XYZ file of C-alpha atoms in Angstrom:
276
model
C 85.832 310.535 146.214
C 86.435 309.947 149.912
C 90.010 310.728 150.821
C 92.187 311.269 153.859
C 92.775 314.682 155.369
C 96.139 314.973 153.616
C 96.167 317.420 150.749
C 97.314 316.328 147.267
C 101.100 316.087 147.175
C 101.442 315.876 150.962
C 101.590 313.054 153.505
C 101.329 309.607 151.972
C 99.819 311.212 148.855
C 103.255 312.657 148.075
C 104.649 309.239 147.174
C 103.553 308.113 143.739
C 101.777 304.802 143.357
C 104.188 302.351 141.785
C 102.510 299.091 142.908
C 98.901 297.999 143.307
C 97.473 294.833 144.840
C 94.018 293.941 143.492
C 92.196 291.606 145.879
C 90.513 289.683 143.071
C 91.536 286.845 140.727
C 93.889 287.717 137.902
C 91.995 288.342 134.638
C 91.955 285.305 132.373
C 92.808 287.365 129.284
C 95.364 290.061 128.493
C 92.562 292.552 127.874
C 91.983 294.290 131.188
C 91.885 297.947 132.273
C 94.302 297.014 135.059
C 96.921 296.019 132.510
C 96.263 299.262 130.655
C 96.963 301.250 133.841
C 100.122 299.236 134.474
C 101.457 300.006 131.010
C 100.330 303.624 130.878
C 101.749 304.663 134.245
C 104.579 302.186 134.699
C 102.883 300.549 137.680
C 103.262 297.000 138.942
C 99.808 295.426 139.338
C 99.402 292.108 141.175
C 96.250 290.091 141.802
C 95.489 288.011 144.868
C 92.131 286.759 146.141
C 91.674 287.722 149.780
C 88.669 285.451 150.237
C 87.918 281.891 149.244
C 84.581 280.300 148.484
C 83.986 276.867 149.992
C 80.986 274.763 148.950
C 78.395 273.613 151.442
C 78.134 269.874 150.950
C 74.864 268.390 149.824
C 74.762 266.472 153.113
C 74.918 269.728 155.081
C 72.463 271.396 152.715
C 69.919 268.661 153.419
C 70.141 269.520 157.115
C 68.618 272.901 156.277
C 65.500 270.992 155.126
C 65.056 273.212 152.084
C 62.962 271.695 149.301
C 64.089 273.473 146.146
C 61.163 272.323 144.043
C 58.651 273.743 146.506
C 59.704 277.182 145.273
C 58.591 278.945 142.111
C 61.356 281.551 141.856
C 65.067 281.849 142.604
C 67.001 285.034 143.410
C 70.636 285.176 142.264
C 73.034 287.930 143.350
C 76.340 286.499 142.095
C 77.943 283.951 139.812
C 79.081 282.001 142.883
C 75.429 281.632 143.890
C 74.560 280.385 140.406
C 77.389 277.826 140.367
C 76.691 276.409 143.809
C 72.923 276.359 143.375
C 73.152 274.199 140.263
C 75.846 272.074 141.922
C 73.379 271.307 144.718
C 70.655 270.599 142.148
C 72.922 268.182 140.314
C 73.886 266.345 143.489
C 70.221 266.189 144.489
C 69.360 264.943 140.985
C 66.779 267.712 140.677
C 66.052 269.345 137.330
C 64.604 272.827 137.301
C 61.054 272.920 135.858
C 60.506 275.089 132.795
C 58.130 277.367 134.710
C 60.739 278.273 137.375
C 61.375 282.042 137.446
C 64.840 283.535 137.906
C 65.490 286.975 139.379
C 69.055 288.215 138.804
C 70.678 291.249 140.380
C 72.409 292.263 137.131
C 72.673 291.525 133.434
C 76.076 289.966 134.054
C 74.633 287.434 136.495
C 71.697 286.751 134.164
C 74.011 286.054 131.243
C 76.031 283.686 133.408
C 72.912 281.546 133.843
C 73.419 280.402 130.251
C 76.067 278.066 131.616
C 73.234 275.980 133.071
C 69.949 276.821 131.320
C 68.681 278.058 127.947
C 67.632 281.609 128.749
C 65.190 282.087 125.870
C 63.102 279.234 127.223
C 63.018 280.563 130.792
C 61.243 283.278 132.738
C 64.026 285.709 133.547
C 63.840 289.029 135.413
C 66.857 291.296 135.760
C 67.756 294.287 137.920
C 70.128 297.064 136.907
C 72.984 296.499 139.355
C 71.907 296.583 143.009
C 69.425 294.693 145.158
C 67.339 297.870 145.430
C 66.958 297.870 141.636
C 65.714 294.305 141.776
C 63.121 295.062 144.464
C 60.938 296.969 141.993
C 60.871 293.881 139.797
C 60.150 291.470 142.655
C 57.220 293.597 143.870
C 55.344 292.650 140.694
C 55.469 288.957 141.636
C 53.820 288.796 145.061
C 52.390 285.319 144.534
C 55.745 283.577 144.014
C 57.536 281.480 146.598
C 61.146 282.682 146.486
C 64.366 280.834 147.201
C 67.470 282.907 147.963
C 70.669 280.794 147.672
C 73.561 282.668 149.258
C 76.782 282.632 151.264
C 77.001 282.436 155.036
C 78.248 286.039 154.789
C 75.784 288.191 152.910
C 74.100 291.590 153.031
C 70.845 291.956 154.921
C 69.030 293.989 152.271
C 67.275 291.163 150.414
C 66.086 289.184 153.483
C 64.912 292.392 155.171
C 63.002 293.472 152.062
C 61.346 290.080 151.632
C 60.226 289.923 155.273
C 59.081 293.546 155.371
C 56.871 292.945 152.329
C 55.540 289.570 153.518
C 56.894 287.540 150.613
C 57.006 283.752 150.816
C 60.747 283.379 151.087
C 63.427 280.840 152.023
C 67.102 281.559 152.520
C 69.553 278.724 151.801
C 73.281 278.847 152.564
C 74.986 276.941 149.748
C 78.581 278.210 150.065
C 80.814 279.812 152.661
C 83.188 282.742 152.399
C 86.463 282.399 154.320
C 89.726 284.328 154.523
C 92.499 283.174 152.193
C 95.911 282.264 153.579
C 98.049 285.330 152.761
C 101.064 284.425 154.878
C 103.365 284.660 151.847
C 102.600 288.398 151.620
C 104.007 289.185 155.073
C 107.062 291.011 153.757
C 105.458 292.335 150.573
C 104.413 295.997 150.545
C 102.126 297.791 148.087
C 101.443 301.476 147.542
C 97.748 300.749 146.964
C 95.412 297.867 147.873
C 92.034 297.633 146.127
C 89.167 295.970 148.046
C 85.786 294.870 146.706
C 83.917 293.555 149.752
C 83.846 293.837 153.542
C 85.081 290.226 153.604
C 88.304 291.378 151.946
C 88.920 293.865 154.768
C 88.177 291.161 157.310
C 90.657 288.840 155.599
C 93.342 291.536 155.758
C 93.136 291.665 159.550
C 92.680 287.914 159.968
C 96.008 287.460 158.185
C 97.727 290.594 159.481
C 96.159 291.600 162.818
C 98.864 294.231 163.361
C 98.461 295.796 159.917
C 99.327 299.485 159.833
C 98.357 301.548 156.830
C 101.272 303.992 156.887
C 101.799 305.087 153.261
C 99.475 302.529 151.691
C 96.524 303.959 149.797
C 93.270 302.048 150.314
C 90.732 301.753 147.485
C 87.203 300.435 148.020
C 84.435 299.480 145.613
C 80.889 299.981 146.862
C 79.465 301.691 149.949
C 79.561 298.621 152.201
C 83.236 298.061 151.429
C 83.972 301.735 152.034
C 82.208 301.530 155.404
C 84.218 298.424 156.326
C 87.443 300.308 155.565
C 86.476 303.177 157.866
C 85.112 300.849 160.574
C 88.492 299.112 160.596
C 90.145 302.432 161.425
C 91.761 302.836 158.004
C 91.913 305.938 155.807
C 89.871 305.622 152.612
C 91.767 307.235 149.731
C 89.957 305.961 146.649
C 86.264 305.138 146.431
C 84.294 303.737 143.507
C 81.926 303.977 141.837
C 81.797 307.738 141.342
C 79.911 309.726 138.680
C 83.151 310.394 136.820
C 84.666 306.987 137.630
C 82.134 304.108 137.652
C 84.839 301.435 137.835
C 87.654 300.714 140.267
C 90.262 301.226 137.555
C 88.688 304.561 136.628
C 88.810 305.721 140.252
C 92.431 304.622 140.664
C 93.470 306.386 137.470
C 91.659 309.560 138.567
C 93.572 309.460 141.849
C 96.875 309.042 140.031
C 96.147 312.010 137.771
C 94.912 314.203 140.621
C 97.839 313.526 142.928
C 100.762 312.882 140.623
C 99.914 314.766 137.441
C 98.566 313.614 134.065
C 102.017 312.849 132.648
C 103.177 310.545 135.434
C 104.681 307.351 134.078
C 105.253 308.821 130.612
C 108.823 309.916 131.195
C 111.347 307.997 129.158
C 114.960 307.494 129.985
C 117.666 307.901 127.391
C 117.330 304.237 126.347
C 113.680 304.749 125.522
C 112.492 302.669 128.450
C 109.774 303.843 130.749
C 110.896 304.949 134.189
C 109.146 303.144 137.049
């Protein structure tokens, strides 16, 4: 876990975390590890998307002169990519042929494809979790002509891999990632903010160019997000995934236990209510 130079119990680590802002949408059900942390430790947990996804219109997509049906395989790295790809297909009145191959970065993304196609009738190839995992699968399909639908802000790993290995490959921007308007949070302070992409860090400074970390703990998921935190001049207190904490909630809970003790949040006042 990458942390600041402050020792446990000193500096900003001395103040217990009583509020967390998660820069993602609020879960649609009551079953979430974030809610479990809130209840277990008496912590206020809020959710707020720091980035917004805006569709590229079909008119603008046509300007890219990308012929979808000229390709034999599609690479998906997110559910947003899946949604906007099939939106473009619908607007173009193009139906995917049965022989089209789909390469998905994870099982989660592959399962999401069921919203648009019947998986058992399709040629589906799935990586473990990262683009690097998917590369080993793609290498077995040299003869395909790949289409990579993506955002205007995306990692370079897939395009660089495809070019380096001389794959037939087309990149198509089908949605844009922009900073959300967070002006209503100006006077709201949190003990911990959890980020999940470099775009979230960018949005923080777009909205609050004079942001100072002070006592706020910063949590980051993934190496590129962690790098964005450090590049922005912030202290990185909580990093996920880790061997003992593969999820963001696991990393946050480990931090709470390490810095505030395993029994934090369990104290009861004389009325039987949990102290916050």
